[in-house]
Amino acid sequence: MSASESIFPPNPQWTEAGTSQVPFWAYTRDDLHQRELERLFYSKHWCYIGLEAEIPNPGDFRRSVVGERSVIMVRDMDGNINVVENVCAHRGLRFCRERQGNQKDFFCPYHQWNYSLKGDLQGVPFRRGVKQEGKINGGMPKDFKLEEHGLTKLKVATRGGVVFASFDHGIESFEDFLGSTILHYFDRVFNGRQLKVLGYRRQRIPGNWKLMQENIKDPYHPGLLHTWFSTFGLWRADNKSELKMDEQFRHAAMISTRGKGGKNEEVVSGVDSFKETMQLNDARLLDIVPEPWWEGPTAVMTTIFPSVIIQQQVNSVSTRHIQPNGHGSFDFVWTHFGFADDTPEMHQRRLIQANLFGPAGFVSADDGEVIEWSQEGFEQSPTKHTVLEMGGHEIGNTEHMVTETLIRGMYAYWRKVMEV
Amino acid sequence: MVDFQTYYAVLNLYSDYARVCDSADWDKWPEFFVEEGIYRLQPRENFEQNLPLCLLALESKAMIRDRVYGVKETLYYDPYYQRHIVGIPSILSIEPHEQGERIRAEANYVVVRTKLDAESTVFNAGYYRDEIIRTAAGLKFLSRLCIYDSEMIPNSIIYPI
């Protein structure tokens, strides 16, 4: 770049064909961020809401988020799951402030408007006015209809105990949205067993939300950034692995089987993170016991675009919910779970292996860190671009992980939908 | 009523622990625990809903040593200073224990984080819920549970709280 070119051009264009170079401004522009919310989070995409196991009883509710819109997941008195927007139809309050609880109905404290658990407006105070000295004062106009002032209702899909929703009532089915390839890996985890929620972890990562999707579509980094993965062979370039996408390249599964680790010069030579002599003081941190439902692979990381990642890394299982707040930050909410039929030993094993993951995890803490540093670089030089050429320029499924094909695929889809 | 000598010993334990956490002398951190000692860092929402997941659940002194190795050798992170401000401890009970006495105590804490090119911010606020025993080498933690209010972690937590 010559010194005369602008660092902040007013209307930058993606001139390259293909997606093996992503301009930094794709992560820094508020106008693109709003377009992403509208086209990716608020229409045509099923977004993750939560787990049915979080609201087992009628009246149970839990707040969640679609994009940047607060919503409430609630089980009504008929046992059905509804998702409604957490915005009062009267004065727009985000009225639900508790994170979870049990209620017979919703109400907004400001003027006490009252909604059913399906989101229907049930009543407003002084609707017919207030009688004073024989005269009726005020009240709503005669043509005021309760049914026109309910909460915004989302379309809901549940599968295997997981709840997704969309503001777009014309959306395709959840199964069509995932496509058969990714649906297979979804069903592998959520095969109808009763889930048992183990707890939550939350972190605010100062980076663009797409970077987290990319992090889990990037099998090139784990055996390099993460000592535990390279040293113990949990995830590295010499593992037997496959990368698979849906037909539109928006979702992906990274499927890997643990190798024996150790010193294979091909993959660890010169790698700073590899620690040849490292041994655990307490072997319980990696007390891995294969489970029948794995069907072989020791790890499958599934990205469901745009809102969630499903983690199975050995015995640790979680959903990771992406909740943007502006172009340069997102909240990342981890829900770790097990299964109701876990033995006490497996329950404990999942809790101990959870030390590898989350905002302090042995292999996850640094993912948030590097995303923050990427965003800092993007902000300072938005006309530069990333280089995503590992494995060539093509987009397609592979039987190895030495490639950035999944990120190229995601941006092919992104460019199409975003018209960038 | 706890005698002053015991209370003074607990005060010393708390201030020594904070000093080690703030001094980056990580190898000394496991030494505050007995061999079967437990360190857990848990968001308050999980604790209050009886959900067992922690941010870190280090179930032995050996596992705490593994964390030290992670902090020193395996994690890549933005370096920072941290500063613990620990409140006056409350002694909840002193009960007989197979190794002498077990002291149950609690204290509030605030940890301030300062990144190299940034202002100092409140990083993690919560309270310690401790079980302490007397050993030949002084008071040690049977367990230290850090329950934090700051459920939204500002990206990551690397160093011990």
XYZ file of C-alpha atoms in Angstrom:
581
model
C 0.000 0.000 0.000
C 1.344 3.438 -0.864
C 1.275 6.173 1.716
C -1.387 8.029 -0.249
C -4.000 5.237 0.025
C -6.560 5.733 2.750
C -6.537 3.535 5.836
C -10.261 4.202 6.212
C -11.771 4.370 2.695
C -15.464 5.340 2.796
C -16.851 2.482 0.730
C -14.346 -0.368 0.519
C -15.008 -3.133 -1.993
C -14.192 -6.814 -1.819
C -12.508 -6.988 -5.200
C -10.875 -10.411 -4.924
C -12.692 -13.385 -6.364
C -13.157 -16.154 -3.830
C -12.710 -16.071 -0.099
C -9.113 -16.952 0.636
C -8.531 -13.335 1.644
C -10.991 -11.645 3.969
C -10.638 -7.858 4.291
C -10.222 -6.648 7.847
C -13.137 -4.247 7.373
C -15.471 -7.258 7.297
C -14.972 -7.254 11.081
C -14.982 -3.528 11.818
C -17.975 -1.907 10.103
C -21.152 -1.092 12.004
C -23.233 -1.061 8.810
C -22.141 -4.605 7.960
C -22.764 -5.657 11.515
C -26.359 -4.449 11.338
C -26.802 -6.208 8.006
C -25.466 -9.387 9.615
C -27.989 -9.094 12.422
C -30.844 -8.675 9.952
C -29.811 -11.264 7.398
C -28.092 -13.859 9.561
C -29.598 -13.660 13.032
C -33.097 -12.220 12.460
C -34.112 -13.979 9.255
C -33.603 -17.311 7.474
C -31.433 -18.806 10.240
C -32.443 -20.883 13.234
C -30.684 -19.462 16.294
C -29.780 -21.344 19.450
C -31.915 -20.531 22.485
C -31.213 -23.177 25.124
C -31.941 -26.691 26.327
C -35.312 -28.145 27.216
C -33.717 -29.486 30.392
C -33.313 -25.892 31.593
C -37.091 -25.436 31.749
C -38.484 -28.842 32.736
C -41.724 -27.676 34.376
C -44.731 -25.618 33.230
C -44.047 -21.967 34.033
C -40.262 -22.380 33.930
C -38.586 -19.667 31.913
C -35.067 -18.666 31.033
C -33.820 -15.562 29.279
C -31.734 -15.986 26.154
C -30.611 -13.952 23.183
C -31.043 -14.004 19.403
C -28.360 -11.807 17.897
C -28.702 -8.700 20.049
C -32.382 -9.191 20.901
C -33.308 -10.419 24.361
C -35.829 -13.262 24.270
C -37.493 -15.502 26.838
C -37.718 -19.272 26.500
C -40.687 -20.520 28.493
C -42.637 -23.723 28.999
C -46.325 -22.914 29.100
C -49.049 -24.630 31.117
C -49.673 -27.041 28.216
C -46.030 -28.112 28.383
C -45.140 -26.460 25.067
C -42.016 -24.362 24.642
C -42.478 -20.799 23.463
C -39.905 -18.140 22.707
C -41.024 -14.504 22.880
C -39.153 -11.258 22.554
C -38.398 -9.581 25.867
C -39.849 -6.225 24.852
C -43.127 -4.937 26.257
C -45.616 -4.026 23.521
C -46.548 -0.848 25.412
C -43.392 1.142 26.100
C -40.711 -1.204 24.906
C -39.206 -2.278 28.198
C -37.062 -5.331 28.474
C -39.364 -6.300 31.280
C -37.962 -9.714 32.221
C -34.945 -9.068 34.399
C -34.434 -12.392 36.169
C -32.225 -14.843 34.376
C -34.549 -17.751 35.038
C -37.476 -18.675 37.218
C -41.035 -19.927 37.273
C -44.089 -17.782 36.627
C -47.728 -18.189 35.688
C -47.596 -15.226 33.339
C -45.385 -12.296 32.352
C -45.947 -8.747 33.337
C -44.253 -5.454 32.754
C -43.977 -3.495 35.993
C -44.197 -0.044 34.393
C -47.938 -0.078 33.631
C -48.635 -3.654 34.662
C -49.423 -4.985 31.217
C -49.868 -8.691 31.544
C -49.006 -11.443 29.056
C -49.653 -15.158 28.968
C -46.732 -17.576 28.737
C -47.538 -17.838 25.023
C -46.938 -14.083 24.712
C -50.572 -12.982 24.330
C -51.601 -9.731 25.976
C -54.175 -10.639 28.621
C -55.072 -7.284 30.044
C -54.075 -3.678 30.575
C -55.020 -1.631 33.640
C -57.732 1.034 33.151
C -58.594 -0.366 29.752
C -62.232 0.742 30.201
C -61.292 3.928 32.006
C -61.704 4.928 35.622
C -65.076 5.877 37.062
C -65.065 9.067 39.089
C -68.141 11.081 40.184
C -70.368 9.175 37.781
C -68.126 9.798 34.836
C -65.718 7.425 33.016
C -62.312 9.010 32.619
C -59.846 7.861 30.019
C -59.416 4.254 29.003
C -58.265 2.711 25.777
C -60.123 3.542 22.560
C -62.970 1.196 21.650
C -60.968 -0.269 18.762
C -58.056 -1.256 21.023
C -57.594 -4.997 20.595
C -55.567 -7.041 23.053
C -54.666 -9.507 20.328
C -52.869 -6.796 18.365
C -50.496 -6.019 21.211
C -48.910 -9.290 22.218
C -45.221 -9.935 22.614
C -43.347 -10.744 19.422
C -43.471 -14.513 19.066
C -40.660 -16.485 17.522
C -41.021 -19.686 15.578
C -39.646 -22.534 17.686
C -37.927 -25.785 16.737
C -36.843 -28.414 19.223
C -34.773 -31.474 18.445
C -33.084 -33.877 20.837
C -33.747 -31.539 23.767
C -32.268 -28.430 22.137
C -34.354 -25.323 21.468
C -33.823 -23.113 18.435
C -35.975 -20.171 17.359
C -36.360 -17.625 14.598
C -38.087 -14.284 14.208
C -38.690 -15.400 10.605
C -41.906 -17.431 10.470
C -41.299 -18.305 6.818
C -38.058 -20.113 7.614
C -37.315 -23.629 6.318
C -37.477 -26.538 8.752
C -34.662 -26.897 11.265
C -33.672 -30.182 9.643
C -33.445 -28.593 6.181
C -31.517 -25.689 7.692
C -28.851 -28.028 9.078
C -28.781 -30.360 6.082
C -28.371 -34.114 6.401
C -24.578 -34.114 6.953
C -24.598 -31.743 9.896
C -27.881 -33.121 11.212
C -26.088 -36.450 11.617
C -23.504 -34.886 13.929
C -26.164 -32.927 15.784
C -28.127 -36.121 16.418
C -24.951 -37.909 17.485
C -24.890 -35.743 20.641
C -28.601 -35.069 21.004
C -29.973 -38.534 20.312
C -33.008 -38.247 22.572
C -31.281 -38.935 25.872
C -32.328 -36.766 28.788
C -29.750 -34.015 29.210
C -28.435 -32.932 32.591
C -27.251 -29.331 32.823
C -23.952 -29.057 34.733
C -23.713 -25.266 34.722
C -22.696 -22.118 32.908
C -19.642 -20.079 32.054
C -19.785 -16.628 30.503
C -17.133 -14.488 28.916
C -17.191 -11.212 27.006
C -14.682 -11.388 24.177
C -13.685 -8.069 22.617
C -13.709 -9.296 19.032
C -16.099 -9.672 16.135
C -18.479 -12.613 16.612
C -17.492 -14.244 13.310
C -14.036 -14.884 14.728
C -15.505 -17.450 17.093
C -17.228 -19.310 14.277
C -13.901 -19.205 12.440
C -12.009 -20.456 15.477
C -14.088 -23.638 15.416
C -13.841 -23.912 11.631
C -10.060 -23.700 11.862
C -8.412 -27.076 12.531
C -5.018 -25.579 11.663
C -4.606 -23.783 15.011
C -5.435 -26.267 17.805
C -2.277 -28.360 17.538
C -0.217 -25.162 17.409
C -1.815 -22.728 19.854
C -2.851 -25.321 22.412
C -0.063 -27.214 24.162
C -2.468 -29.735 25.591
C -3.742 -30.652 22.143
C -0.306 -30.980 20.551
C 1.468 -32.653 23.450
C -1.223 -35.151 24.379
C -2.342 -35.765 20.798
C -5.900 -34.647 21.474
C -6.045 -32.601 18.304
C -3.248 -32.191 15.857
C -2.312 -32.489 12.228
C -1.362 -36.175 12.353
C -4.693 -37.248 13.821
C -7.194 -39.122 11.686
C -9.733 -36.484 10.858
C -12.460 -35.249 8.532
C -13.963 -31.862 7.813
C -17.544 -31.726 6.587
C -19.935 -28.944 5.596
C -23.552 -28.536 4.633
C -24.281 -27.859 0.975
C -24.203 -24.096 1.504
C -20.923 -24.186 3.499
C -22.425 -22.317 6.439
C -22.301 -25.100 9.032
C -19.440 -27.498 9.581
C -18.224 -30.426 11.626
C -14.580 -31.016 12.491
C -14.236 -34.705 13.298
C -11.067 -36.075 14.822
C -9.763 -39.171 16.525
C -7.069 -38.786 19.124
C -3.622 -39.929 18.117
C -0.929 -41.176 20.425
C 0.680 -37.747 20.818
C 4.395 -37.646 21.418
C 7.151 -36.494 19.185
C 6.232 -36.830 15.514
C 8.746 -34.449 13.931
C 6.367 -33.744 11.029
C 3.904 -31.931 13.246
C 5.775 -30.789 16.343
C 9.176 -29.778 15.049
C 9.687 -26.115 15.817
C 6.271 -25.832 17.479
C 6.727 -23.694 20.582
C 3.679 -25.080 22.317
C 4.817 -28.727 22.110
C 6.263 -29.892 25.448
C 7.909 -33.238 24.961
C 8.483 -34.017 28.609
C 5.237 -32.611 29.962
C 3.354 -34.968 32.229
C 0.305 -34.365 34.331
C 0.659 -34.389 38.081
C -2.983 -35.451 38.373
C -3.962 -37.828 35.586
C -7.684 -37.236 36.213
C -7.457 -34.152 34.001
C -7.229 -36.516 31.025
C -8.962 -39.615 32.327
C -10.665 -40.227 29.002
C -13.196 -43.034 28.805
C -14.654 -43.643 25.329
C -18.441 -43.587 25.120
C -20.477 -45.736 22.703
C -22.326 -42.766 21.207
C -19.061 -41.278 19.920
C -19.112 -43.942 17.189
C -15.327 -43.666 17.028
C -14.185 -40.026 16.850
C -12.892 -38.619 20.131
C -13.879 -35.069 19.201
C -16.505 -33.521 16.991
C -16.777 -29.740 16.969
C -19.894 -28.578 15.141
C -20.508 -24.988 14.099
C -24.124 -24.092 13.464
C -24.131 -20.753 11.698
C -24.424 -18.125 13.028
C -25.284 -18.666 16.674
C -23.840 -21.762 18.305
C -21.037 -24.284 18.578
C -21.617 -27.787 19.826
C -18.595 -29.207 21.584
C -17.760 -32.840 22.138
C -14.127 -33.013 23.139
C -13.515 -36.391 24.723
C -15.869 -36.575 27.728
C -16.649 -32.864 27.862
C -19.830 -31.741 26.122
C -21.214 -28.226 25.847
C -23.103 -25.715 23.776
C -21.373 -22.380 23.231
C -23.790 -19.586 22.422
C -22.573 -16.563 20.431
C -24.299 -13.341 21.485
C -22.945 -10.298 19.607
C -22.874 -6.835 21.092
C -21.694 -4.467 18.385
C -19.178 -5.272 15.684
C -16.265 -5.533 18.104
C -17.543 -7.678 20.943
C -19.625 -10.714 21.754
C -20.671 -12.648 24.783
C -19.829 -16.317 24.713
C -22.020 -18.424 26.968
C -21.090 -22.019 27.653
C -23.671 -24.511 28.872
C -21.953 -27.685 29.951
C -24.097 -30.772 30.236
C -24.038 -34.484 30.695
C -26.722 -37.114 30.416
C -29.224 -38.291 32.987
C -27.870 -41.836 32.778
C -24.249 -40.861 33.453
C -22.609 -42.867 36.214
C -21.283 -40.838 39.170
C -17.788 -41.462 37.778
C -18.714 -40.101 34.332
C -20.431 -37.099 35.945
C -17.235 -36.311 37.860
C -15.085 -36.956 34.781
C -17.060 -34.432 32.728
C -16.636 -31.837 35.475
C -12.876 -32.363 35.712
C -12.337 -32.389 31.938
C -14.274 -29.117 31.855
C -11.031 -27.582 33.197
C -9.746 -27.737 29.628
C -12.502 -25.453 28.361
C -14.161 -22.134 29.036
C -12.744 -18.693 29.871
C -9.995 -20.158 32.083
C -9.585 -23.493 30.321
C -6.231 -25.045 29.554
C -7.094 -25.060 25.840
C -9.811 -22.415 25.507
C -8.601 -19.387 27.429
C -6.123 -18.563 24.697
C -8.801 -18.708 21.960
C -10.476 -15.659 23.485
C -7.112 -13.974 23.823
C -6.094 -14.428 20.174
C -9.532 -13.258 18.994
C -9.048 -10.048 20.974
C -5.639 -9.530 19.365
C -7.040 -10.180 15.868
C -9.721 -7.549 16.389
C -7.106 -5.041 17.527
C -5.181 -5.620 14.316
C -8.334 -5.307 12.197
C -9.292 -2.010 13.803
C -5.920 -0.408 13.261
C -5.564 -1.364 9.576
C -9.008 -2.170 8.128
C -7.871 -2.251 4.499
C -5.527 -5.176 5.054
C -6.817 -8.712 4.731
C -6.425 -12.118 6.333
C -4.787 -14.969 4.429
C -6.783 -18.199 4.321
C -4.783 -20.235 1.848
C -3.878 -23.296 3.880
C -5.003 -26.245 1.788
C -5.359 -24.106 -1.347
C -8.187 -21.886 -2.499
C -10.863 -24.537 -2.882
C -13.884 -25.159 -0.718
C -14.778 -28.750 -0.006
C -14.859 -31.544 2.531
C -11.487 -33.055 3.397
C -10.044 -36.065 5.181
C -7.326 -34.110 6.931
C -7.125 -30.921 8.968
C -4.256 -29.085 7.300
C -6.620 -26.632 5.675
C -8.693 -23.490 6.147
C -11.379 -24.676 3.747
C -14.197 -24.353 6.280
C -13.527 -20.647 6.810
C -13.377 -20.106 3.058
C -16.725 -21.885 2.853
C -18.264 -19.714 5.552
C -17.204 -16.555 3.730
C -18.513 -17.836 0.405
C -21.904 -18.138 2.102
C -21.465 -14.820 3.927
C -20.659 -12.930 0.705
C -23.701 -14.402 -1.012
C -26.138 -13.545 1.776
C -24.555 -10.228 2.659
C -24.106 -9.165 -0.982
C -20.535 -8.050 -0.264
C -15.390 -17.308 70.334
C -12.177 -17.822 68.436
C -8.952 -17.050 70.259
C -6.812 -14.255 68.906
C -3.889 -16.509 68.049
C -6.090 -18.584 65.728
C -7.654 -15.496 64.201
C -4.230 -13.987 63.657
C -3.078 -17.198 61.956
C -6.084 -17.057 59.606
C -5.360 -13.400 58.840
C -1.791 -14.328 58.005
C -2.910 -17.180 55.769
C -5.217 -14.854 53.843
C -2.690 -12.100 53.426
C 0.108 -14.508 52.445
C -2.164 -16.109 49.853
C -3.047 -12.722 48.363
C 0.591 -11.686 48.294
C 1.591 -14.824 46.388
C -1.269 -14.423 43.903
C -0.238 -10.838 43.221
C 3.504 -11.458 43.033
C 3.479 -13.916 40.096
C 5.382 -16.386 42.255
C 3.037 -19.146 41.069
C 5.045 -22.098 42.371
C 4.183 -21.038 45.919
C 0.445 -21.153 45.233
C -0.042 -24.961 45.633
C 1.784 -24.838 48.959
C -1.215 -23.216 50.620
C -3.097 -26.512 50.198
C -2.840 -29.941 51.788
C -2.149 -32.832 49.374
C -5.861 -33.622 48.943
C -6.700 -29.911 48.943
C -9.324 -28.551 46.580
C -9.389 -25.229 44.726
C -12.541 -24.208 42.926
C -13.430 -21.004 41.130
C -17.158 -20.976 40.544
C -19.651 -18.447 39.163
C -22.251 -17.526 41.730
C -25.139 -18.523 39.451
C -23.956 -22.145 39.407
C -23.338 -22.212 43.148
C -26.764 -20.804 43.955
C -28.582 -23.154 41.576
C -26.672 -26.174 42.893
C -25.074 -26.668 39.490
C -21.674 -28.278 39.982
C -19.749 -26.720 37.083
C -16.849 -24.453 38.023
C -14.650 -22.223 35.922
C -11.776 -24.179 37.425
C -12.157 -27.266 39.611
C -8.743 -28.388 40.790
C -9.349 -31.444 42.914
C -5.901 -32.004 44.461
C -2.636 -30.216 45.148
C -1.216 -32.140 42.171
C -3.920 -30.694 39.920
C -3.199 -27.218 41.284
C 0.430 -27.806 40.261
C -0.814 -28.704 36.776
C -2.538 -25.352 36.652
C 0.678 -23.609 37.648
C 2.418 -25.378 34.775
C -0.357 -24.194 32.463
C -0.013 -20.590 33.590
C 3.771 -20.662 33.306
C 4.303 -22.825 30.246
C 1.292 -23.685 28.128
C -1.197 -20.809 27.944
C -0.765 -17.864 25.588
C -2.310 -14.729 27.015
C -2.046 -11.010 27.374
C 0.093 -10.486 30.480
C -1.415 -8.518 33.335
C -0.844 -7.485 36.910
C -3.407 -8.419 39.488
C -4.057 -7.038 42.936
C -6.159 -8.814 45.555
C -8.040 -6.802 48.141
C -9.279 -9.284 50.725
C -11.770 -8.348 53.422
C -11.623 -9.216 57.080
C -12.365 -12.924 57.425
C -15.301 -14.296 59.348
C -14.662 -17.487 61.276
C -17.860 -19.500 60.910
C -16.921 -22.523 62.979
C -14.074 -24.523 64.429
C -14.757 -28.230 64.572
C -12.763 -31.327 65.467
C -11.134 -32.985 62.468
C -9.065 -36.127 62.085
C -6.001 -33.922 61.628
C -6.755 -31.624 64.564
C -9.289 -28.878 63.964
C -11.106 -27.679 60.925
C -11.759 -23.967 60.632
C -14.537 -22.795 58.335
C -14.011 -19.194 57.293
C -15.132 -16.717 54.649
C -13.913 -13.392 53.316
C -14.874 -11.064 50.501
C -12.354 -10.324 47.794
C -11.882 -8.012 44.859
C -9.221 -8.584 42.232
C -8.104 -5.595 40.187
C -6.522 -6.325 36.811
C -4.092 -4.010 35.084
C -3.036 -4.811 31.557
C 0.217 -3.309 30.388
C -1.250 -0.492 28.289
C -4.591 -0.085 30.026
C -6.269 1.295 33.103
C -6.862 -0.780 36.232
C -10.300 -2.407 36.309
C -12.255 -4.583 38.700
C -11.614 -8.025 37.292
C -13.292 -10.436 39.649
C -15.329 -9.856 42.804
C -16.575 -12.543 45.113
C -15.927 -14.330 48.338
C -13.802 -17.160 49.592
C -15.487 -20.090 51.328
C -12.732 -21.970 53.035
C -11.996 -25.043 55.075
C -8.645 -24.752 56.817
C -6.702 -27.179 58.977
C -3.727 -26.785 61.218
C -0.649 -28.723 60.107
C 2.930 -28.902 61.308
C 3.716 -26.367 58.593
C 0.979 -23.994 59.704
C -2.576 -23.458 58.457
C -3.413 -25.029 55.080
C -6.505 -25.111 52.936
C -8.496 -28.313 52.812
C -10.573 -26.428 50.286
C -10.803 -22.929 48.956
C -13.961 -22.173 47.000
C -13.981 -18.787 45.259
C -17.541 -17.843 44.417
C -17.544 -14.888 42.081
C -20.247 -12.346 41.356
C -18.460 -11.214 38.193
C -20.125 -13.886 36.104
C -19.269 -12.196 32.810
C -15.539 -12.827 32.638
C -13.651 -10.062 30.791
C -12.367 -12.515 28.182
C -10.253 -14.832 30.291
C -8.867 -15.646 33.720
C -5.350 -17.000 33.718
C -3.774 -16.413 37.122
C -5.054 -17.815 40.419
C -7.746 -15.892 42.281
